[in-house]
Short mmCIF file of C-alpha atoms in Angstrom, two decimals:
data_model
loop_
_atom_site.label_atom_id
_atom_site.label_comp_id
_atom_site.label_asym_id
_atom_site.label_seq_id
_atom_site.Cartn_x
_atom_site.Cartn_y
_atom_site.Cartn_z
CA ARG A 1 -0.02 -0.02 0.00
CA VAL A 2 1.09 3.58 -0.65
CA GLY A 3 1.72 5.30 2.62
CA ARG A 4 -0.81 5.20 5.37
CA PRO A 5 -3.89 6.85 4.11
CA LEU A 6 -6.87 7.73 6.25
CA GLN A 7 -8.80 5.01 4.34
CA ASP A 8 -6.91 2.37 6.49
CA MET A 9 -8.64 3.67 9.68
CA VAL A 10 -12.09 1.91 9.57
CA ILE A 11 -14.64 3.66 11.56
CA THR A 12 -17.94 1.96 12.39
CA ARG A 13 -20.90 4.34 12.51
CA ARG A 14 -24.67 3.70 12.54
CA GLY A 15 -27.41 5.97 11.31
CA LYS A 16 -27.48 9.20 9.33
CA ASP A 17 -26.81 11.30 12.47
CA LYS A 18 -23.37 9.70 12.95
CA LEU A 19 -22.64 9.84 9.31
CA LYS A 20 -23.46 13.53 9.44
CA GLU A 21 -21.23 14.03 12.46
CA ALA A 22 -18.36 12.27 10.57
CA GLY A 23 -18.96 14.56 7.64
CA ASP A 24 -18.81 17.65 9.87
CA GLN A 25 -15.46 16.39 11.29
CA ILE A 26 -14.12 15.94 7.77
CA GLU A 27 -15.33 19.52 6.79
CA GLU A 28 -13.78 20.90 9.97
CA SER A 29 -10.45 19.14 9.01
CA SER A 30 -10.36 21.23 5.85
CA LYS A 31 -9.06 24.09 7.88
CA ILE A 32 -5.55 22.88 7.36
CA ASP A 33 -2.30 24.44 8.44
CA LYS A 34 1.04 24.26 6.61
CA GLN A 35 2.20 21.33 8.77
CA SER A 36 -0.62 19.16 7.53
CA ILE A 37 0.39 19.68 3.83
CA ILE A 38 2.81 17.10 2.24
CA PRO A 39 4.72 18.82 -0.67
CA ALA A 40 4.53 17.43 -4.03
CA PRO A 41 7.20 14.60 -4.50
CA SER A 42 10.20 15.19 -6.75
CA TRP A 43 9.43 12.02 -8.77
CA ASN A 44 10.14 12.01 -12.51
CA ALA A 45 6.85 13.10 -14.40
CA LYS A 46 8.07 11.62 -17.69
CA LEU A 47 6.29 14.36 -19.65
CA ASN A 48 7.46 14.97 -23.16
CA ILE A 49 6.17 18.30 -23.98
CA ASP A 50 5.90 18.94 -27.74
CA TRP A 51 4.04 22.19 -28.33
CA ARG A 52 3.52 21.52 -32.06
CA ASN A 53 1.95 18.07 -31.53
CA ASP A 54 0.36 18.59 -28.04
CA VAL A 55 -1.46 21.78 -28.99
CA GLY A 56 -2.34 20.25 -32.31
CA LYS A 57 -3.50 23.48 -33.86
CA THR A 58 -2.23 26.96 -34.20
CA VAL A 59 -4.19 29.76 -32.53
CA PHE A 60 -5.72 30.60 -36.05
CA MET A 61 -6.93 27.08 -36.75
CA ARG A 62 -8.23 26.66 -33.24
CA MET A 63 -10.36 29.80 -33.64
CA LEU A 64 -12.06 28.30 -36.71
CA HIS A 65 -14.80 26.70 -34.58
CA TRP A 66 -18.27 27.93 -33.80
CA GLY A 67 -17.46 28.42 -30.10
CA PRO A 68 -14.41 30.71 -30.38
CA LEU A 69 -15.98 32.60 -33.41
CA ILE A 70 -19.15 33.51 -31.38
CA ALA A 71 -16.89 34.47 -28.33
CA LEU A 72 -14.81 36.74 -30.50
CA PHE A 73 -17.72 38.29 -32.12
CA LEU A 74 -19.32 39.16 -28.76
CA ILE A 75 -15.98 40.48 -27.39
CA PHE A 76 -15.49 42.94 -30.41
CA TYR A 77 -19.14 43.79 -30.95
CA ILE A 78 -20.00 44.73 -27.36
CA GLY A 79 -16.56 46.44 -26.92
CA PHE A 80 -16.87 48.52 -30.21
CA VAL A 81 -20.49 49.62 -29.39
CA ALA A 82 -19.73 50.46 -25.75
CA ALA A 83 -16.56 52.30 -26.59
CA THR A 84 -18.11 54.37 -29.37
CA LEU A 85 -20.96 55.36 -27.15
CA ALA A 86 -18.76 56.22 -24.23
CA LEU A 87 -16.54 58.59 -26.32
CA SER A 88 -19.62 60.33 -27.70
CA TRP A 89 -20.58 61.79 -24.24
CA TRP A 90 -17.41 61.43 -22.05
CA PRO A 91 -14.40 62.29 -24.28
CA ILE A 92 -10.87 61.30 -23.10
CA SER A 93 -9.87 65.04 -23.25
CA THR A 94 -11.14 65.18 -19.56
CA VAL A 95 -9.35 63.40 -16.67
CA GLY A 96 -12.63 61.53 -15.79
CA GLY A 97 -13.24 60.39 -19.30
CA PHE A 98 -9.61 59.22 -19.83
CA VAL A 99 -9.68 57.07 -16.61
CA HIS A 100 -13.09 55.74 -17.42
CA PHE A 101 -12.13 54.78 -20.90
CA SER A 102 -8.79 53.33 -19.73
CA ILE A 103 -10.67 51.01 -17.25
CA PHE A 104 -12.98 49.88 -20.03
CA LEU A 105 -10.17 49.11 -22.40
CA PHE A 106 -8.46 47.14 -19.69
CA TRP A 107 -11.47 44.83 -19.36
CA ASN A 108 -11.43 44.41 -23.12
CA TYR A 109 -7.72 43.71 -23.21
CA SER A 110 -7.78 41.33 -20.18
CA THR A 111 -10.78 39.35 -21.69
CA LEU A 112 -9.18 38.93 -25.17
CA ASN A 113 -5.63 38.33 -23.80
CA ASN A 114 -6.69 35.50 -21.43
CA PHE A 115 -9.29 34.05 -23.88
CA LEU A 116 -6.45 33.58 -26.38
CA LYS A 117 -4.11 32.06 -23.77
CA ALA A 118 -6.60 29.73 -22.42
CA ALA A 119 -7.52 28.53 -25.95
CA PHE A 120 -3.93 28.22 -27.20
CA ILE A 121 -2.22 26.79 -24.16
CA GLY A 122 -4.94 24.37 -23.17
CA GLY A 123 -5.04 22.18 -20.14
CA GLY A 124 -1.97 20.35 -20.99
CA TYR A 125 -1.74 16.79 -22.48
CA LEU A 126 -0.39 13.71 -20.85
CA THR A 127 2.27 11.93 -22.89
CA LYS A 128 0.81 9.20 -24.99
CA GLU A 129 1.60 5.73 -23.67
CA TRP A 130 2.62 7.25 -20.30
CA THR A 131 3.76 5.01 -17.53
CA PRO A 132 5.16 6.27 -14.29
CA ASP A 133 8.78 6.06 -13.25
CA VAL A 134 8.02 2.83 -11.44
CA VAL A 135 11.58 2.32 -9.93
CA THR A 136 11.58 5.78 -8.28
CA LEU A 137 7.86 5.53 -7.47
CA PHE A 138 8.09 2.19 -5.59
CA ILE A 139 11.25 3.25 -3.77
CA GLN A 140 10.01 6.72 -2.60
CA SER A 141 6.51 5.43 -1.87
CA ASP A 142 7.67 2.59 0.29
CA MET A 143 6.02 0.09 -1.99
CA ALA A 144 9.08 -2.00 -2.99
CA GLY A 145 9.23 -3.99 0.30
CA HIS A 146 5.50 -4.54 0.51
CA HIS A 147 4.10 -5.51 -2.79
CA THR A 148 3.76 -9.26 -3.39
CA CYS A 149 2.20 -9.04 -6.82
CA SER A 150 3.70 -8.30 -10.29
CA LEU A 151 4.68 -4.84 -11.30
CA GLN A 152 1.69 -4.90 -13.82
CA GLU A 153 -0.79 -5.77 -11.10
CA GLU A 154 0.74 -3.07 -8.82
CA LEU A 155 0.29 -0.35 -11.46
CA ASP A 156 -3.19 -1.56 -12.18
CA SER A 157 -4.17 -1.33 -8.49
CA HIS A 158 -3.09 2.30 -8.32
CA LEU A 159 -3.75 3.87 -11.80
CA GLN A 160 -6.37 3.88 -14.36
CA TYR A 161 -5.53 2.78 -17.89
CA CYS A 162 -6.54 4.65 -21.03
CA SER A 163 -7.11 2.30 -23.96
CA GLN A 164 -7.38 5.38 -26.35
CA CYS A 165 -3.89 6.71 -25.47
CA LYS A 166 -2.42 3.22 -24.77
CA GLY A 167 -1.02 4.34 -21.42
CA TYR A 168 -1.83 4.99 -17.67
CA LYS A 169 -3.73 8.03 -16.51
CA ALA A 170 -1.81 10.25 -14.14
CA PRO A 171 -3.51 11.26 -10.92
CA ARG A 172 -6.28 13.85 -11.69
CA ALA A 173 -5.88 13.34 -15.49
CA HIS A 174 -8.96 12.39 -17.61
CA HIS A 175 -9.42 11.44 -21.29
CA CYS A 176 -11.18 14.01 -23.40
CA SER A 177 -13.23 12.59 -26.14
CA LYS A 178 -13.02 15.84 -28.03
CA CYS A 179 -9.33 16.44 -27.83
CA GLN A 180 -8.60 12.73 -28.13
CA ARG A 181 -5.99 13.00 -25.45
CA CYS A 182 -5.64 12.59 -21.66
CA VAL A 183 -5.63 16.19 -20.16
CA LEU A 184 -3.80 17.01 -16.94
CA LYS A 185 -6.13 17.93 -14.02
CA MET A 186 -8.94 18.21 -16.45
CA ASP A 187 -11.90 20.33 -15.40
CA HIS A 188 -14.08 20.29 -18.52
CA HIS A 189 -13.91 20.66 -22.28
CA CYS A 190 -15.09 24.22 -23.05
CA PRO A 191 -16.50 24.69 -26.60
CA TRP A 192 -16.06 28.41 -26.36
CA ILE A 193 -12.21 28.08 -26.26
CA ASN A 194 -12.29 24.89 -28.38
CA ASN A 195 -10.00 23.33 -25.83
CA CYS A 196 -9.93 21.65 -22.46
CA VAL A 197 -9.73 23.66 -19.07
CA GLY A 198 -7.09 21.99 -17.01
CA HIS A 199 -3.67 22.26 -15.23
CA ARG A 200 -1.91 24.75 -17.56
CA ASN A 201 -4.71 27.12 -18.47
CA HIS A 202 -7.05 27.03 -15.44
CA ALA A 203 -6.03 30.50 -14.12
CA TYR A 204 -6.23 32.04 -17.61
CA PHE A 205 -9.64 30.66 -18.13
CA VAL A 206 -10.95 32.00 -14.78
CA ILE A 207 -9.41 35.41 -15.24
CA PHE A 208 -11.04 35.42 -18.77
CA LEU A 209 -14.41 34.76 -17.10
CA ALA A 210 -13.86 37.42 -14.54
CA SER A 211 -12.87 40.05 -17.03
CA ALA A 212 -15.62 39.17 -19.42
CA SER A 213 -18.35 39.39 -16.82
CA THR A 214 -17.07 42.61 -15.27
CA GLY A 215 -16.46 44.19 -18.66
CA CYS A 216 -20.01 43.29 -19.84
CA MET A 217 -21.47 44.76 -16.70
CA HIS A 218 -19.38 47.98 -17.40
CA ALA A 219 -20.63 47.87 -21.02
CA CYS A 220 -24.20 47.56 -19.89
CA VAL A 221 -23.87 50.64 -17.84
CA ILE A 222 -22.35 52.65 -20.63
CA ILE A 223 -24.83 51.49 -23.34
CA ALA A 224 -27.98 51.99 -20.93
CA THR A 225 -26.81 55.43 -19.90
CA SER A 226 -26.18 56.33 -23.58
CA ILE A 227 -29.66 55.13 -24.74
CA TYR A 228 -31.33 56.95 -21.85
CA HIS A 229 -29.61 60.18 -22.76
CA GLY A 230 -30.16 59.70 -26.50
CA LEU A 231 -33.93 59.13 -26.03
CA ASN A 232 -34.32 62.09 -23.67
CA LEU A 233 -32.03 64.51 -25.74
CA THR A 234 -34.90 66.67 -26.75
CA TRP A 235 -35.92 67.11 -23.16
CA TYR A 236 -32.52 68.01 -22.01
CA ASN A 237 -32.10 70.66 -24.91
CA ARG A 238 -35.35 72.31 -23.96
CA TYR A 239 -35.19 72.26 -20.10
CA ALA A 240 -31.55 71.57 -18.98
CA ALA A 241 -28.79 74.14 -18.62
CA LYS A 242 -26.26 74.09 -21.54
CA ASP A 243 -23.27 71.80 -21.12
CA SER A 244 -24.84 70.24 -18.04
CA TYR A 245 -25.84 66.93 -19.70
CA PRO A 246 -24.07 64.50 -22.14
CA VAL A 247 -25.11 64.88 -25.77
CA VAL A 248 -25.81 61.50 -27.29
CA HIS A 249 -27.21 61.47 -30.91
CA LEU A 250 -28.90 58.13 -31.68
CA THR A 251 -30.11 57.30 -35.08
CA ILE A 252 -32.62 54.45 -35.62
CA SER A 253 -29.78 52.07 -36.78
CA TRP A 254 -27.53 53.02 -33.81
CA PHE A 255 -30.52 52.68 -31.41
CA LEU A 256 -31.06 49.17 -32.59
CA VAL A 257 -27.37 48.27 -32.51
CA SER A 258 -27.19 49.60 -28.92
CA VAL A 259 -30.17 47.73 -27.78
CA LEU A 260 -28.77 44.49 -29.12
CA ALA A 261 -25.37 45.08 -27.60
CA ALA A 262 -26.95 45.87 -24.21
CA ALA A 263 -28.96 42.68 -24.31
CA LEU A 264 -25.95 40.62 -25.24
CA ALA A 265 -23.80 42.24 -22.69
CA ALA A 266 -26.44 41.53 -19.91
CA GLY A 267 -26.82 37.97 -21.01
CA VAL A 268 -23.13 37.36 -21.16
CA SER A 269 -22.55 39.00 -17.86
CA VAL A 270 -25.18 36.72 -16.02
CA ALA A 271 -24.09 33.54 -17.82
CA VAL A 272 -20.35 34.04 -17.50
CA GLY A 273 -20.78 35.40 -13.97
CA ILE A 274 -22.57 32.09 -12.89
CA LEU A 275 -19.88 29.93 -14.58
CA MET A 276 -17.17 32.00 -12.84
CA GLY A 277 -18.91 31.40 -9.54
CA ILE A 278 -18.93 27.73 -10.13
CA GLN A 279 -15.12 27.73 -10.94
CA LEU A 280 -14.34 29.76 -7.92
CA LYS A 281 -16.29 27.43 -5.78
CA GLY A 282 -14.26 24.53 -7.14
CA ILE A 283 -10.95 26.37 -6.60
CA TYR A 284 -11.95 27.19 -3.03
CA LYS A 285 -12.32 23.43 -2.46
CA GLY A 286 -9.33 22.51 -4.47
CA MET A 287 -11.21 20.28 -6.81
CA THR A 288 -12.20 20.28 -10.42
CA ALA A 289 -15.71 19.71 -11.68
CA LEU A 290 -15.01 16.08 -12.54
CA GLU A 291 -13.52 15.50 -9.10
CA ASP A 292 -16.47 17.09 -7.36
CA TYR A 293 -18.56 14.47 -9.15
CA ILE A 294 -16.29 11.65 -8.12
CA VAL A 295 -16.21 12.82 -4.52
CA SER A 296 -20.12 13.15 -4.48
CA LYS A 297 -20.35 9.55 -5.72
CA ALA A 298 -17.81 8.50 -3.08
CA GLU A 299 -19.82 10.05 -0.27
CA HIS A 300 -23.21 8.73 -1.71
CA SER A 301 -21.89 5.05 -1.91
CA ARG A 302 -20.63 5.20 1.59
CA GLU A 303 -23.93 6.58 2.93
CA GLU A 304 -25.76 3.65 1.17
CA GLU A 305 -23.37 1.16 2.73
CA GLU A 306 -23.89 2.79 6.12
CA GLU A 307 -27.60 2.44 5.86
CA GLU A 308 -27.07 -1.35 4.96
CA GLY A 309 -25.11 -1.77 8.12
CA ILE A 310 -21.75 -2.00 6.45
CA GLU A 311 -18.53 -0.70 8.05
CA VAL A 312 -17.56 2.40 6.13
CA THR A 313 -14.47 4.55 5.86
CA PRO A 314 -15.08 8.23 5.14
CA PHE A 315 -13.37 9.45 1.90
CA VAL A 316 -10.98 12.30 2.29
CA PHE A 317 -10.17 14.39 -0.74
CA PRO A 318 -6.38 14.56 -0.86
CA TYR A 319 -6.06 17.94 -2.81
CA ASP A 320 -7.92 20.22 -0.51
CA LEU A 321 -5.15 22.08 1.13
CA GLY A 322 -7.26 24.75 2.70
CA TRP A 323 -8.90 27.69 0.77
CA LYS A 324 -5.91 29.94 0.92
CA SER A 325 -3.45 27.28 -0.38
CA ASN A 326 -6.02 26.30 -3.04
CA MET A 327 -6.28 29.85 -4.21
CA LYS A 328 -2.47 30.33 -4.19
CA GLU A 329 -2.09 27.05 -6.21
CA ILE A 330 -4.10 28.63 -9.10
CA PHE A 331 -3.50 32.44 -8.96
CA SER A 332 -0.15 33.04 -7.37
CA GLY A 333 1.68 32.60 -10.65
CA TRP A 334 -0.28 35.16 -12.61
CA GLY A 335 -1.65 32.39 -14.76
CA THR A 336 1.55 30.27 -14.88
CA ALA A 337 0.69 26.73 -13.65
CA HIS A 338 2.47 25.25 -10.51
CA GLY A 339 4.06 21.97 -10.59
CA ASN A 340 4.29 19.40 -13.35
CA GLY A 341 0.68 18.35 -13.47
CA ILE A 342 1.46 14.75 -12.46
CA TRP A 343 2.48 14.85 -8.68
CA TRP A 344 0.68 17.14 -6.32
CA PRO A 345 0.96 18.51 -2.77
CA ILE A 346 -1.55 16.66 -0.71
CA ARG A 347 -3.14 16.51 2.81
CA ASN A 348 -1.46 14.64 5.48
CA GLY A 349 -2.86 11.18 5.82
CA THR A 350 -3.51 10.74 2.16
CA ASP A 351 -1.27 9.75 -0.72
CA GLN A 352 -0.75 10.46 -4.42
CA PHE A 353 -3.10 7.63 -5.33
CA THR A 354 -5.94 8.23 -2.94
CA LEU A 355 -8.18 9.68 -5.67
CA THR A 356 -7.27 7.19 -8.32
CA LYS A 357 -7.82 4.15 -6.09
CA GLU A 358 -11.30 5.61 -5.28
CA GLN A 359 -11.89 6.00 -9.09
CA LEU A 360 -10.92 2.23 -9.66
CA ARG A 361 -13.37 1.21 -6.79
CA GLN A 362 -16.17 3.20 -8.54
CA LYS A 363 -15.40 1.59 -11.84
CA VAL A 364 -15.67 -1.86 -10.36
CA ALA A 365 -19.02 -0.81 -8.75
CA LYS A 366 -20.06 0.58 -12.20
CA ARG A 367 -19.22 -2.69 -13.99
CA GLU A 368 -21.22 -4.66 -11.33
CA ARG A 369 -24.28 -2.46 -12.02
CA ALA A 370 -23.85 -2.60 -15.77
CA ARG A 371 -26.61 -4.30 -17.84
CA MET A 372 -26.29 -6.05 -21.18
CA VAL A 373 -28.79 -5.00 -23.91
CA LYS A 374 -29.42 -6.16 -27.44
CA ILE A 375 -30.21 -3.72 -30.20
CA ILE A 376 -33.63 -4.32 -31.80
CA HIS A 377 -33.62 -1.42 -34.24
CA SER A 378 -30.72 0.27 -36.08
CA TYR A 379 -29.87 4.00 -35.49
CA PRO A 380 -27.53 5.92 -37.77
CA GLY A 381 -26.19 8.01 -34.97
CA GLY A 382 -25.82 11.81 -34.63
CA TRP A 383 -27.79 14.45 -32.78
CA TRP A 384 -30.31 15.61 -35.42
CA ARG A 385 -31.27 12.14 -36.59
CA SER A 386 -32.89 11.44 -33.21
CA ILE A 387 -35.87 13.62 -34.39
CA PHE A 388 -37.02 10.59 -36.45
CA VAL A 389 -36.98 8.44 -33.34
CA GLY A 390 -39.44 10.79 -31.62
CA ILE A 391 -39.90 14.39 -30.76
CA ARG A 392 -39.46 13.62 -27.06
CA VAL A 393 -36.26 11.63 -27.60
CA PHE A 394 -34.94 14.58 -29.72
CA LEU A 395 -35.85 17.26 -27.08
CA CYS A 396 -34.78 15.28 -24.00
CA GLN A 397 -31.20 14.48 -25.09
CA PRO A 398 -28.47 14.17 -22.43
CA ILE A 399 -26.75 17.53 -21.57
CA SER A 400 -23.37 16.16 -22.79
CA GLU A 401 -21.05 16.42 -25.71
CA GLU A 402 -20.48 12.66 -25.79
CA ALA A 403 -21.29 11.02 -29.13
CA ARG A 404 -24.61 9.72 -30.22
CA VAL A 405 -23.35 6.50 -31.68
CA LYS A 406 -24.48 4.39 -34.59
CA ILE A 407 -26.04 1.00 -33.62
CA GLU A 408 -27.01 -1.93 -35.65
CA MET A 409 -29.55 -4.69 -35.04
CA GLU A 410 -28.49 -7.69 -32.92
CA GLU A 411 -25.43 -5.78 -31.57
CA LEU A 412 -24.76 -6.29 -27.86
CA TRP A 413 -23.99 -3.20 -25.68
CA MET A 414 -22.97 -3.02 -22.02
CA VAL A 415 -24.95 -0.10 -20.54
CA THR A 416 -23.51 1.69 -17.51
CA ARG A 417 -25.82 4.70 -17.21
CA GLY A 418 -28.93 6.17 -18.80
CA GLN A 419 -31.87 8.56 -18.75
CA LYS A 420 -35.48 8.19 -19.62
CA HIS A 421 -35.03 8.30 -23.38
CA TRP A 422 -31.30 7.60 -23.83
CA LEU A 423 -28.79 4.92 -22.71
CA TYR A 424 -25.04 5.15 -22.44
CA GLY A 425 -22.93 2.17 -23.03
CA LYS A 426 -19.97 0.35 -24.69
CA LYS A 427 -20.27 -2.01 -27.60
CA VAL A 428 -19.39 -5.60 -26.83
CA VAL A 429 -16.84 -6.89 -29.30
CA SER A 430 -14.75 -10.04 -29.85
CA ASP A 431 -10.97 -10.19 -29.54
CA GLY A 432 -9.09 -7.82 -31.80
CA GLU A 433 -12.12 -5.57 -32.62
CA GLU A 434 -12.31 -1.80 -31.71
CA SER A 435 -15.17 -0.92 -29.33
CA THR A 436 -17.09 2.23 -29.40
CA LYS A 437 -19.10 3.90 -26.65
CA GLY A 438 -21.73 6.61 -26.44
CA TRP A 439 -25.50 7.42 -26.21
CA PHE A 440 -28.24 5.73 -28.15
CA PRO A 441 -32.09 5.75 -28.00
CA ARG A 442 -33.38 3.51 -25.11
CA ARG A 443 -36.37 2.27 -27.14
CA TYR A 444 -34.07 0.66 -29.73
CA ALA A 445 -32.50 -1.68 -27.04
CA ASP A 446 -33.81 -4.60 -25.04
CA ILE A 447 -32.35 -5.93 -21.80
CA VAL A 448 -30.75 -9.36 -22.29
CA SER A 449 -31.96 -12.20 -20.20
CA ASP A 450 -29.69 -13.98 -17.75
CA ASN A 451 -29.14 -16.96 -20.00
CA GLU A 452 -28.11 -14.77 -22.87
CA ASN A 453 -25.99 -12.59 -20.66
CA ASP A 454 -24.02 -15.64 -19.59
CA SER A 455 -23.56 -16.86 -23.13
CA THR A 456 -22.12 -13.44 -24.12
CA SER A 457 -19.73 -13.13 -21.17
CA GLN A 458 -16.84 -14.64 -23.14
CA LEU A 459 -16.96 -11.67 -25.55
CA THR A 460 -16.62 -9.28 -22.57
CA ILE A 461 -13.72 -11.35 -21.13
CA ALA A 462 -11.98 -11.44 -24.50
CA SER A 463 -12.33 -7.72 -24.80
CA THR A 464 -10.75 -7.39 -21.24
CA SER A 465 -8.02 -9.65 -22.22
CA GLN A 466 -7.24 -7.65 -25.18
CA SER A 467 -6.83 -4.48 -23.03
CA SER A 468 -4.52 -6.36 -20.62
CA THR A 469 -2.33 -7.48 -23.69
CA GLU A 470 -2.13 -3.88 -24.82
CA LYS A 471 -0.88 -2.78 -21.39
CA SER A 472 1.75 -5.44 -21.37
CA GLU A 473 2.99 -4.47 -24.80
#
């Protein structure tokens, strides 16, 4: 075992009240001092950074996507309209006008600069066919004198294997189906930057959100004030003292352009502000969106086991170093990421593999809950073709960018999750075939009986054996 994690201390608790007390104790333990933090080890990360191949696209090519194109349009359109209106009634020849316009230009610059950095740098990719430096790893983690199984089994018990990248996943890394790579400390794939948010660009992304939401609020004030004074210009000319009011001349076309810009700025400010709040909440807790989901599943499964009278061990998230340290980890470098993205500072009582071992445990539980289904009707795949399946199926699609896969009659699929109208699973294939996974309509599948399930288990075993062979190679 790696170190002496808190998971080794089995605590017996009965009832929801005791479970809540344990949760409160864990929450209280999140107030961590520096003595409770174990620095990141100096183990070899084995990262081969190749900017040309890792980034995969130049800035120009990455911008040729609907997400970045819409984002750039909003940045330039709202900025241009607000700047033009601001100069019309508060010229930069005055001190106040100069300061005001400089602040607004700063929001525009910060938004565009951090947007491009987040899009170009990306979250950082794990080297394909990555395997940890096992010699150094075993010696420094005190595993060499304790493991009684093979090196392959030792690795499999601590790290997940990515069949697409033909290598192991580093702690906190996840495979992105859009980027087709494992991303370091992946938070999510953002279509607006056409890239993943992760280890290398997390700070740039959050600063972009903060600048965009603040700049749009500023633009809303400028445009709303301009529209108000433009609509009431006749009244000001008749009753107000000369030079006591801003003069804003709005033609019909500029009025419509201004109203549209104000509406877009308000919408962006609210939407981006909510997303920024979610990001800051995650940074406060030291966890990404994916890790938050993993931790919630870990707590829920332990609560269910407790209700069944099973001895449970509270899960302790290893990367929550206290809110101050969590914030410094992201923002202290002015956007530059700390560490190598492989090995991390952790809480005392946990180890570098606490989270990955929990993920492996959840995968075993997911496989136990999986159900075999047989396809009873073909589906060509894709988002829009589901409208021919049914209007409800089309409208109630999963909120996910995962593929809507093609299925053929008589195929067997192993389903791990689902919704009312959709199922998510992996195609059961024989040895040597490449499997696919994704969403498909629920009505086009039928649950396989136990007898049929037993007869098809050999296919699943063959597929698993193929993955093991790939690892060994």
